[in-house]
CSV table of C-alpha atoms and ligand atoms in Angstrom, one decimal:
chain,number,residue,atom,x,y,z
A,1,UNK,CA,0.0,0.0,0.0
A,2,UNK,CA,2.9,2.1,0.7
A,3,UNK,CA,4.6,1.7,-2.3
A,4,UNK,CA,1.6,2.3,-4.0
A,5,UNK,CA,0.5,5.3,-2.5
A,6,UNK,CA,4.2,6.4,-3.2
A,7,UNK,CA,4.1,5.7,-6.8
A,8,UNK,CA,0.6,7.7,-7.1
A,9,UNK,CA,2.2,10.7,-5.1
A,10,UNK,CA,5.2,10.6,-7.4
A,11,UNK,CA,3.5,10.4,-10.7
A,12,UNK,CA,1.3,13.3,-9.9
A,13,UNK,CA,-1.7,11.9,-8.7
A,14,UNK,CA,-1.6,12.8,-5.2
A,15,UNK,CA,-0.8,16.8,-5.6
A,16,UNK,CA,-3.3,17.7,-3.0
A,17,UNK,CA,-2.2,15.3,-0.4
A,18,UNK,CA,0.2,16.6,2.9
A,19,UNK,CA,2.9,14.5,1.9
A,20,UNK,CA,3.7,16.1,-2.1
A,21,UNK,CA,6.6,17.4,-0.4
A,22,UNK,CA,8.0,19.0,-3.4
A,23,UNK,CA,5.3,21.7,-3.3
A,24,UNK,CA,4.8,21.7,0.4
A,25,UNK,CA,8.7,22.7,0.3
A,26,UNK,CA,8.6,25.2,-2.3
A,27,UNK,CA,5.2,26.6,-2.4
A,28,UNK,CA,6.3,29.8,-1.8
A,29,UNK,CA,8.3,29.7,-4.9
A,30,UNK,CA,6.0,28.7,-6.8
A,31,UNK,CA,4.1,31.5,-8.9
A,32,UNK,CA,0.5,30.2,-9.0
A,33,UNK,CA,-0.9,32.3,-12.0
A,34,UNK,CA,-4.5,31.0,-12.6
A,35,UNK,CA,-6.7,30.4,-10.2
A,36,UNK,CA,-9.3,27.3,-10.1
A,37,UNK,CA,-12.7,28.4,-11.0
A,38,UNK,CA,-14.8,26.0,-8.7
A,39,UNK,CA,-13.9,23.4,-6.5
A,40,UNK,CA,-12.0,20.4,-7.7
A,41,UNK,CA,-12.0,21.5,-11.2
A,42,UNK,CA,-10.6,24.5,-13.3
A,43,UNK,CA,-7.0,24.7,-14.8
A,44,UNK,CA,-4.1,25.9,-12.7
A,45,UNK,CA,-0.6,26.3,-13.8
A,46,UNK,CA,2.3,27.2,-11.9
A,47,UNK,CA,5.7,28.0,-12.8
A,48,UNK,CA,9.2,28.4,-11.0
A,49,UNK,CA,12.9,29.1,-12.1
A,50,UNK,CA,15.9,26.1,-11.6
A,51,UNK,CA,19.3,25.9,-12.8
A,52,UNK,CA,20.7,23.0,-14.4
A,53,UNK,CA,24.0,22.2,-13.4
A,54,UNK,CA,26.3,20.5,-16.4
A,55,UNK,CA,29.0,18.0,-15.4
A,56,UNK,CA,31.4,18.8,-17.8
A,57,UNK,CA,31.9,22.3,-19.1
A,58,UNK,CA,30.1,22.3,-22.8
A,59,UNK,CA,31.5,23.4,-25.9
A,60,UNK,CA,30.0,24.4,-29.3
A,61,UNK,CA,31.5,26.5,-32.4
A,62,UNK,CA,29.5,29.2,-30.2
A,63,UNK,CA,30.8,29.5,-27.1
A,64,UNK,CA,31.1,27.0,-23.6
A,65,UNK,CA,28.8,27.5,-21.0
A,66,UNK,CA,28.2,25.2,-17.6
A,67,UNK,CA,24.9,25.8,-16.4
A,68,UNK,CA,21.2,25.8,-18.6
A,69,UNK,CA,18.4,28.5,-17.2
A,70,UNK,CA,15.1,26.2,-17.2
A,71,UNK,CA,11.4,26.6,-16.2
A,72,UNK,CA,10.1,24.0,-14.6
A,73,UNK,CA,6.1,24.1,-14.8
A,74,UNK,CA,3.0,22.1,-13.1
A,75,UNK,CA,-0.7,22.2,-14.8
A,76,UNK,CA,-3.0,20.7,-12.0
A,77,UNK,CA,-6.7,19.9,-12.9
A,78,UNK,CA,-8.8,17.3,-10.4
A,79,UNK,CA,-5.6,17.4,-7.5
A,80,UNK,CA,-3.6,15.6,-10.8
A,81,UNK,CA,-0.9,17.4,-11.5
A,82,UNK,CA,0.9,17.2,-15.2
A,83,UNK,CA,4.8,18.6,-15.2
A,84,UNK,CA,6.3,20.5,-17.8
A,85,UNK,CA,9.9,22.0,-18.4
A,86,UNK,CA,11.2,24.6,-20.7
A,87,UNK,CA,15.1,25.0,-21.4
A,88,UNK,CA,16.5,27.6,-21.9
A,89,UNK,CA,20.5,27.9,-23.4
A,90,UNK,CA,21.4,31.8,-23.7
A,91,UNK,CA,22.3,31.6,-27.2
A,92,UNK,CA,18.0,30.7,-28.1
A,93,UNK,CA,17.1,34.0,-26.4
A,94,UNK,CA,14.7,33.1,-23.8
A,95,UNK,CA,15.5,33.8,-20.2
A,96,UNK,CA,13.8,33.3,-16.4
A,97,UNK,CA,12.6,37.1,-17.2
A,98,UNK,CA,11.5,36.1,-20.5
A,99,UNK,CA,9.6,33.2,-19.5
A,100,UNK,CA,8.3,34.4,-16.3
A,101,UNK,CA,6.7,37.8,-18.6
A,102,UNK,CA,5.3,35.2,-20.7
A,103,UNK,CA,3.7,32.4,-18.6
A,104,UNK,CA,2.0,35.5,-16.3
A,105,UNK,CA,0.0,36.1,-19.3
A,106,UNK,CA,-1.8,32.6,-19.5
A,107,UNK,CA,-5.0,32.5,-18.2
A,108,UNK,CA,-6.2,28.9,-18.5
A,109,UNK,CA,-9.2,29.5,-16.4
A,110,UNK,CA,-11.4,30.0,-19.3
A,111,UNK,CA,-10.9,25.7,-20.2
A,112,UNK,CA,-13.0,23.8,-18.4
A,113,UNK,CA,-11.4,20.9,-19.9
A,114,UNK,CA,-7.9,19.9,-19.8
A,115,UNK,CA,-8.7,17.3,-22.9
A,116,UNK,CA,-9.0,20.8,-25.6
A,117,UNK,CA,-5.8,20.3,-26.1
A,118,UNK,CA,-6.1,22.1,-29.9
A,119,UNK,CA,-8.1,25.3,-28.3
A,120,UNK,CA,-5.8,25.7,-25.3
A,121,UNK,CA,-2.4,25.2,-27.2
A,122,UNK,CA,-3.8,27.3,-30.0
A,123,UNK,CA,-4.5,30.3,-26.9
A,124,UNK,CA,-1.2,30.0,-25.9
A,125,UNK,CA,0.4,29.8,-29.2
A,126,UNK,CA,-1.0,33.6,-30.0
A,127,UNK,CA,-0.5,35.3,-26.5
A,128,UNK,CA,2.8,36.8,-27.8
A,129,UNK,CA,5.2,35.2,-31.2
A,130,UNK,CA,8.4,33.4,-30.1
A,131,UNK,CA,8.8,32.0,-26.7
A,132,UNK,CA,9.1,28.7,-28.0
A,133,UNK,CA,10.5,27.1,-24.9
A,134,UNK,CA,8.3,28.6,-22.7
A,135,UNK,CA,5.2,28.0,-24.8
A,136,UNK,CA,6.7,24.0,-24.7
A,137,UNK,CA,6.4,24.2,-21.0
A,138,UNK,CA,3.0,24.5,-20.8
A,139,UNK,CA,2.3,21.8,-23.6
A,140,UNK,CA,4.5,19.3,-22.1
A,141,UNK,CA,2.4,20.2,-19.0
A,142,UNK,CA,-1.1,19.5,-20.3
A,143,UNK,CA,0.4,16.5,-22.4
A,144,UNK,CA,1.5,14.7,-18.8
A,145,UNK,CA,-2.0,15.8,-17.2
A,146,UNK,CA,-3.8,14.4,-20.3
A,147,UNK,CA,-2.3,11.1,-20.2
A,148,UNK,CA,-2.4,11.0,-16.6
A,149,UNK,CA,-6.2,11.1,-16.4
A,150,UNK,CA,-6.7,9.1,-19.4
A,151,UNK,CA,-4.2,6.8,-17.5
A,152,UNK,CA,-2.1,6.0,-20.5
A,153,UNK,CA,1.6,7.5,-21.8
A,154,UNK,CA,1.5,9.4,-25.1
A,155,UNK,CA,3.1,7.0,-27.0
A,156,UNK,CA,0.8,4.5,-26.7
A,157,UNK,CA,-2.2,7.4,-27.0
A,158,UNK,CA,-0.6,7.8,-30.5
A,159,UNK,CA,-0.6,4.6,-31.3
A,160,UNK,CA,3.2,3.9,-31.2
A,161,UNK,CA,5.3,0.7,-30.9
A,162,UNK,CA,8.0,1.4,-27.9
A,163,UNK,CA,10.1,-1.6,-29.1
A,164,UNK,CA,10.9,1.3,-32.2
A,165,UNK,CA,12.4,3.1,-30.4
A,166,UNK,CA,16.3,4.2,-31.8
A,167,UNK,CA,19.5,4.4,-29.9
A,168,UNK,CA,20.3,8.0,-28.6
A,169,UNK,CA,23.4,9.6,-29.6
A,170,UNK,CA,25.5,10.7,-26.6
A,171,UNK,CA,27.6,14.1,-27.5
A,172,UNK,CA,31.0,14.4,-27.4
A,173,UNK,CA,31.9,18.4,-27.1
A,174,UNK,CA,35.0,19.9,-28.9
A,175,UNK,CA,37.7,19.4,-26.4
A,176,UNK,CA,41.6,18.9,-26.2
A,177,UNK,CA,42.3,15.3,-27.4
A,178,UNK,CA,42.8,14.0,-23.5
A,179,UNK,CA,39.4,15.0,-22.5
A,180,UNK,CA,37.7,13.7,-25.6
A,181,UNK,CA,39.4,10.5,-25.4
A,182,UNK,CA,37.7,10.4,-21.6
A,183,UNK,CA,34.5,11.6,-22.7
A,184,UNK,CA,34.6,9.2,-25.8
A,185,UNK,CA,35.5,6.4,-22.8
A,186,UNK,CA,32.0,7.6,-20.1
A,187,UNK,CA,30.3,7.1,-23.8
A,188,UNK,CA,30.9,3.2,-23.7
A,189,UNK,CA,27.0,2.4,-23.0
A,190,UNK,CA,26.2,4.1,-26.1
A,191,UNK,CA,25.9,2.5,-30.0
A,192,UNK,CA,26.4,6.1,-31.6
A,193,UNK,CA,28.4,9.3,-30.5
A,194,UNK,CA,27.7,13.3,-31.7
A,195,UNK,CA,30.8,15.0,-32.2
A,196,UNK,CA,31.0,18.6,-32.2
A,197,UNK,CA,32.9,20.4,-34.8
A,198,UNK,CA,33.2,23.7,-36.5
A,199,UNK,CA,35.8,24.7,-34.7
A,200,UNK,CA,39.1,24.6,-37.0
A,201,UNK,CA,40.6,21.4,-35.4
A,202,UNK,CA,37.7,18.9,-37.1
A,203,UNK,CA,39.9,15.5,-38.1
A,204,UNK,CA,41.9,16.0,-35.1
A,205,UNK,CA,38.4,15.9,-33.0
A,206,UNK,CA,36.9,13.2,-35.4
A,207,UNK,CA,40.6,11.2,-35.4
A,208,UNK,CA,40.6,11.2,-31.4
A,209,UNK,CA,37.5,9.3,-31.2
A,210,UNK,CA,38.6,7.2,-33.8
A,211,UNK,CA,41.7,6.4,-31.8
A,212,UNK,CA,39.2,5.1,-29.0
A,213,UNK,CA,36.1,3.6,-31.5
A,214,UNK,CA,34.8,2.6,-34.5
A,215,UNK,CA,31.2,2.9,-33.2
A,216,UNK,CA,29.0,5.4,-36.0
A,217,UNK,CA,28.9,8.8,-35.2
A,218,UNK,CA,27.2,12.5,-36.4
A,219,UNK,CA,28.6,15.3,-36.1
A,220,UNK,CA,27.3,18.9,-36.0
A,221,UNK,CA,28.9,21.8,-37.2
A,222,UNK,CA,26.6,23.8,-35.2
A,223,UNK,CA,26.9,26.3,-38.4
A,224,UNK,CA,30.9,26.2,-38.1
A,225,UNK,CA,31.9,25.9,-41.8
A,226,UNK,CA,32.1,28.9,-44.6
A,227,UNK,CA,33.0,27.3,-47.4
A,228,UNK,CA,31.0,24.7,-49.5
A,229,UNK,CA,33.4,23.5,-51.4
A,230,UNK,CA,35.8,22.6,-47.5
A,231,UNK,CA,32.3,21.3,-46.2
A,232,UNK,CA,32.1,18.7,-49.3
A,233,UNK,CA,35.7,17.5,-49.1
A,234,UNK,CA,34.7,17.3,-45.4
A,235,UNK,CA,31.5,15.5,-45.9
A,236,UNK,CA,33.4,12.4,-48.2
A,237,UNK,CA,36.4,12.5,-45.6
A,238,UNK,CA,33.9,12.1,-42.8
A,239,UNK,CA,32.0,9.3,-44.8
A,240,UNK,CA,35.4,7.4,-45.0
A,241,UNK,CA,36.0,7.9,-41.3
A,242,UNK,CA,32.0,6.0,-40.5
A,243,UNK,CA,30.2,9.0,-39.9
A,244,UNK,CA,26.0,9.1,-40.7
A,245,UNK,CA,25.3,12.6,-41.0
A,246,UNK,CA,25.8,16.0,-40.6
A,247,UNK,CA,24.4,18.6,-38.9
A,248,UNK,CA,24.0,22.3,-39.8
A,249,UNK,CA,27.2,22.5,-41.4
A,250,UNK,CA,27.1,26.3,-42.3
A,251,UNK,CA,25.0,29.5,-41.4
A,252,UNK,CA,21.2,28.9,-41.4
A,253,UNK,CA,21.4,31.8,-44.1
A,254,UNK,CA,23.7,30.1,-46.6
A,255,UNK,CA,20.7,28.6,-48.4
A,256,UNK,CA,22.4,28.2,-51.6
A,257,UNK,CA,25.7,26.8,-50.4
A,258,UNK,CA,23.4,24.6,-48.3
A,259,UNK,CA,21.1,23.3,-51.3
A,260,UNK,CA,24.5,22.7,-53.4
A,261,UNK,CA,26.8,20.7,-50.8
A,262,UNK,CA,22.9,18.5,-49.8
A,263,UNK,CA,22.9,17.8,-53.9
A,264,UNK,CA,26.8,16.5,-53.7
A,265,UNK,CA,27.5,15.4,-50.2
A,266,UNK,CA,27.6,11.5,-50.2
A,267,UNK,CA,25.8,12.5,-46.3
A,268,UNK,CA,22.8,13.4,-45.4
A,269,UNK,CA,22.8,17.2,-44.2
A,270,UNK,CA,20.3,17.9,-41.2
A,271,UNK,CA,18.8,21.3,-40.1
A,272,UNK,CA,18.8,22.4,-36.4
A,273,UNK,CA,19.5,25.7,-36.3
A,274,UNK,CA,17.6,26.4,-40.2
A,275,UNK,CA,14.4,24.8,-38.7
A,276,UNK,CA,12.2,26.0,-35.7
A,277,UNK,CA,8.9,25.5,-36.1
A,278,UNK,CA,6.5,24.3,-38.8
A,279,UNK,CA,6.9,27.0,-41.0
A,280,UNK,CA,10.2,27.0,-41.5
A,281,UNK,CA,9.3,23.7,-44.1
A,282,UNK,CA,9.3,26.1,-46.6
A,283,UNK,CA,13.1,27.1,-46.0
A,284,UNK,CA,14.2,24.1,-45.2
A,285,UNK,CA,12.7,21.6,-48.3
A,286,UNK,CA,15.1,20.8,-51.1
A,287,UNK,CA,17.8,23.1,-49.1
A,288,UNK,CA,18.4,19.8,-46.7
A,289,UNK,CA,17.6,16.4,-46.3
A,290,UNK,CA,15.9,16.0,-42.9
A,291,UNK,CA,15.9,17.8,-39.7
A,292,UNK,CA,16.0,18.2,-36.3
A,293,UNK,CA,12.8,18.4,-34.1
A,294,UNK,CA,13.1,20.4,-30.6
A,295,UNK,CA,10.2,20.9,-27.9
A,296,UNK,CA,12.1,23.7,-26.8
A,297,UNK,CA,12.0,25.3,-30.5
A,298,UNK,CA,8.7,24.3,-31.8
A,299,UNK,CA,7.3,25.0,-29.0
A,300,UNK,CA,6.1,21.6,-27.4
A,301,UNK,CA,5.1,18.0,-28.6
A,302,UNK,CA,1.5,19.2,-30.4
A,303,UNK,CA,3.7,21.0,-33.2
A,304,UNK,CA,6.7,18.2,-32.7
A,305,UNK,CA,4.3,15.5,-33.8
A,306,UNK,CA,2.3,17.7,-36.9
A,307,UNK,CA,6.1,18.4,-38.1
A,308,UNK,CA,7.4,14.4,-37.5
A,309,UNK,CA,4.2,14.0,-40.4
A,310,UNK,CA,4.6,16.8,-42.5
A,311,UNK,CA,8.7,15.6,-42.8
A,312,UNK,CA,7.5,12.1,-44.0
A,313,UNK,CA,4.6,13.6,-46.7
A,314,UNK,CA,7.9,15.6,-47.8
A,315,UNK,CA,10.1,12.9,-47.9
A,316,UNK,CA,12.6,13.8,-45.2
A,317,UNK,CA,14.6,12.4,-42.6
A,318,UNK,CA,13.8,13.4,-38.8
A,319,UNK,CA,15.9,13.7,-35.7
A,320,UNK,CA,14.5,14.5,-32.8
A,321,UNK,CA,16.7,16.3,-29.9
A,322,UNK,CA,16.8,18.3,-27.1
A,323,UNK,CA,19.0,20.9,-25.5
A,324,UNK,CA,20.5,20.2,-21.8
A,325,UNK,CA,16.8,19.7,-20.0
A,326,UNK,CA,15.4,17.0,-17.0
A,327,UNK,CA,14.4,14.0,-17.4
A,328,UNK,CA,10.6,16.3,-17.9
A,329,UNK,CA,11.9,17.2,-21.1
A,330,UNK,CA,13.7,14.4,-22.3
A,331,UNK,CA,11.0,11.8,-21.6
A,332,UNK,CA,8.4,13.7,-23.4
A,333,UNK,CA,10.4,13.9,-26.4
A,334,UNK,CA,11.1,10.3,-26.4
A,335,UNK,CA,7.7,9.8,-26.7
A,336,UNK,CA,7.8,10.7,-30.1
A,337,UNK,CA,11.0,8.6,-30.7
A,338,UNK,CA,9.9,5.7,-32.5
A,339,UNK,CA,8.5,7.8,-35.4
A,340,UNK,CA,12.5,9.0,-36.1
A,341,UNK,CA,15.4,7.8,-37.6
A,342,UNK,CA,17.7,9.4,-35.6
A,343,UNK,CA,17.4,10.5,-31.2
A,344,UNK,CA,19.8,12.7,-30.0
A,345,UNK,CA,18.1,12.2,-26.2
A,346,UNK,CA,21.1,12.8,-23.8
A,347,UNK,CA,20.3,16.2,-22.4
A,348,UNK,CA,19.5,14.7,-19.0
A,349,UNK,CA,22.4,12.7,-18.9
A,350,UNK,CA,24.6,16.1,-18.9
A,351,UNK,CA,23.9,17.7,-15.7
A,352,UNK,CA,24.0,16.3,-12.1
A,353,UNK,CA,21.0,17.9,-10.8
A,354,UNK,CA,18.0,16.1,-12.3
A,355,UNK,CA,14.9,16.7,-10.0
A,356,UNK,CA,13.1,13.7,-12.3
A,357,UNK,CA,13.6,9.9,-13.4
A,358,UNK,CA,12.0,9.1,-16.5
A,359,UNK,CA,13.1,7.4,-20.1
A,360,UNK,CA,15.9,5.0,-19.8
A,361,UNK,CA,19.2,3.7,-21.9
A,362,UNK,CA,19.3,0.3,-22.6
A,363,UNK,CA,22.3,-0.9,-24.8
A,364,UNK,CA,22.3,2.7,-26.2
A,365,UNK,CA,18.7,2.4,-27.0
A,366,UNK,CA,15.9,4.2,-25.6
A,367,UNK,CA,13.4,2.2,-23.2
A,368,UNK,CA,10.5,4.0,-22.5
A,369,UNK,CA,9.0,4.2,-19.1
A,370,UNK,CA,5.4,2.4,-18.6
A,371,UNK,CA,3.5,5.2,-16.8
A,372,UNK,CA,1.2,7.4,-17.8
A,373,UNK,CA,1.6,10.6,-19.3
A,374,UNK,CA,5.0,11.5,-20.5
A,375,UNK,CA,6.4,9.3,-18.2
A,376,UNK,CA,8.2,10.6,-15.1
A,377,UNK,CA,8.2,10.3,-11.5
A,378,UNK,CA,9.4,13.1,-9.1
A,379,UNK,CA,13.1,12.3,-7.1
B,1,LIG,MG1,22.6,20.9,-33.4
């Protein structure tokens, strides 16, 4: 019974009970911002600022950085409670101010229904453009409260096969040769590594891992190179050393570049940075061959699984990804996993100060919890 009752309270379903100690703790520091409309029933969202802490300091052809800004969010309807994150890395523009402004606009009093999902993401969606990652906050949110009360995880309420599920990368930042050969070393549980590059020292980077494995790898440029005709004689030197793909090799404004070195590289070219949201299709089609979904771009899984479809009618190849995040995050992406060819899901597994357990590694592959909703339980 005890065990029971503890895996209710930490799934969510025991929010109005004494003993949810994580808001009996922090209440006060949580910024309750719609209030319930009658008893029992009626939205309510809260919202409350965390640093992630990253174990190793993180470097990208745009600068290091050791700690990740995130939101962390609750949606409670009927004493359930659904939890939400959004992430925030400097370099995407959103902040604690940022996101704090924008989540004190949402009013979700006016839904007497958590389960119009379309009408309240849509309400969100328009309260202001951008705020991406906060706007995936509140979906991730109403996603675990959804599947909470209809007792089932998401990817079985879209009619998913968990044993599809891919391996996850696990990233390899651009580092002196030591420190990758140790990173490439903590990597051993996992069937394919992402290798930063763009930083002028590429086959050293991509020759130290070597040195250590011959497991596949991707890299991303992370919009490093300038010159197309470097990034193709790149692109067949990488395909001789076993890598899959690359990933933003040059500015997200070098469309014609892009376009020429996709109709020549004998490796698919992915767009993160060139693709945020839905509408970027149009940018993005016949420019490169697949991309890479984020909930903290697009704004939360609704838009993540319209684009996952919209991809395949347009023949492209999807990623899905994540920026450092909880297990919140992470989890709820992997929801979507089996419906990609490629996970990059290893943002939790950078920082030491996870406040949630959710989606596992098995082998390098992603196991996906049996709960409801996206999938988490509270630490
Ligand atoms: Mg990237």
């Amino acid at each position: 019974m005890k065990t029971r009752r503890k895996f209710l309270k930490d799934c969510g379903f025991l929010a109005g009970s004494a003993g949810f100690s994580y808001l009996a703790m922090g209440r006060h520091n949580w910024n309750e911002i719609t209030k319930k409309t009658d008893k029992g029933s009626g939205l309510t969202l809260r919202f409350k600022p965390y640093e992630l802490h990253l174990k190793h300091v993180f470097t990208i052809a745009e600068g290091s950085r050791s700690t990740t800004p995130v939101m962390l969010t609750e949606m409670e309807f009927d004493n359930i409670v659904g939890y939400g994150e959004a992430s925030m890395p400097p370099y995407l523009g959103e902040s604690h101010e940022t996101a704090t402004t924008f989540l004190s606009k949402v009013d979700l009093a006016q839904f007497k229904s958590p389960f119009l999902i379309e009408d309240i993401l849509v309400y969100v969606d328009q309260l202001a453009p951008g705020n991406y990652a906060a706007k995936a906050s509140v979906d991730i949110a109403l996603h675990d409260l959804v599947g909470k009360l209809m007792k089932q995880p998401w990817y079985k309420i879209w009619g998913l096969n968990s044993a599809r599920t891919p391996n996850t990368s696990f990233t390899i930042g651009i580092d002196k040769p030591e420190v990758v050969r140790t990173k490439v070393r903590e990597a051993a549980p996992y069937r394919i590594l992402k290798v930063k590059l763009g930083q002028g020292n590429d086959k050293e980077m991509i020759e130290t891992v070597r040195s250590e494995t011959d497991k596949p790898i991707c890299v991303d440029i992370n919009q490093g190179w300038s010159d197309r005709k470097m990034a193709l004689e790149m692109s067949y030197w990488l395909k001789e050393q076993g890598v899959v793909f690359i990933e933003q090799p040059m500015s997200k404004t070098s469309i014609d570049d892009t376009a020429w070195l996709t109709q020549n590289s004998p490796l698919p070219i992915i767009a993160d940075e060139a693709f945020q949201t839905i509408s970027d299709f149009k940018k993005v089609q016949g420019v490169y061959t697949g991309i890479n979904i984020k909930l903290m771009k697009c704004g939360g899984l609704h838009s993540a699984y319209a684009m996952i479809k919209m991809a395949r009618a347009l023949g492209m190849k999807v990623m899905i990804g994540c920026m450092t995040e909880t297990s919140c995050a992470v989890t709820a992406a992997a929801q979507l996993s089996p419906l990609v060819d490629w996970a990059d899901l290893d943002g939790n597994l950078l920082i030491d100060n996870d406040v949630f357990e959710g989606v596992t590694i098995s082998d390098g592959k992603i196991i996906l919890p049996d709960r409801p909703g996206i999938g988490i339980l509270k630490k």
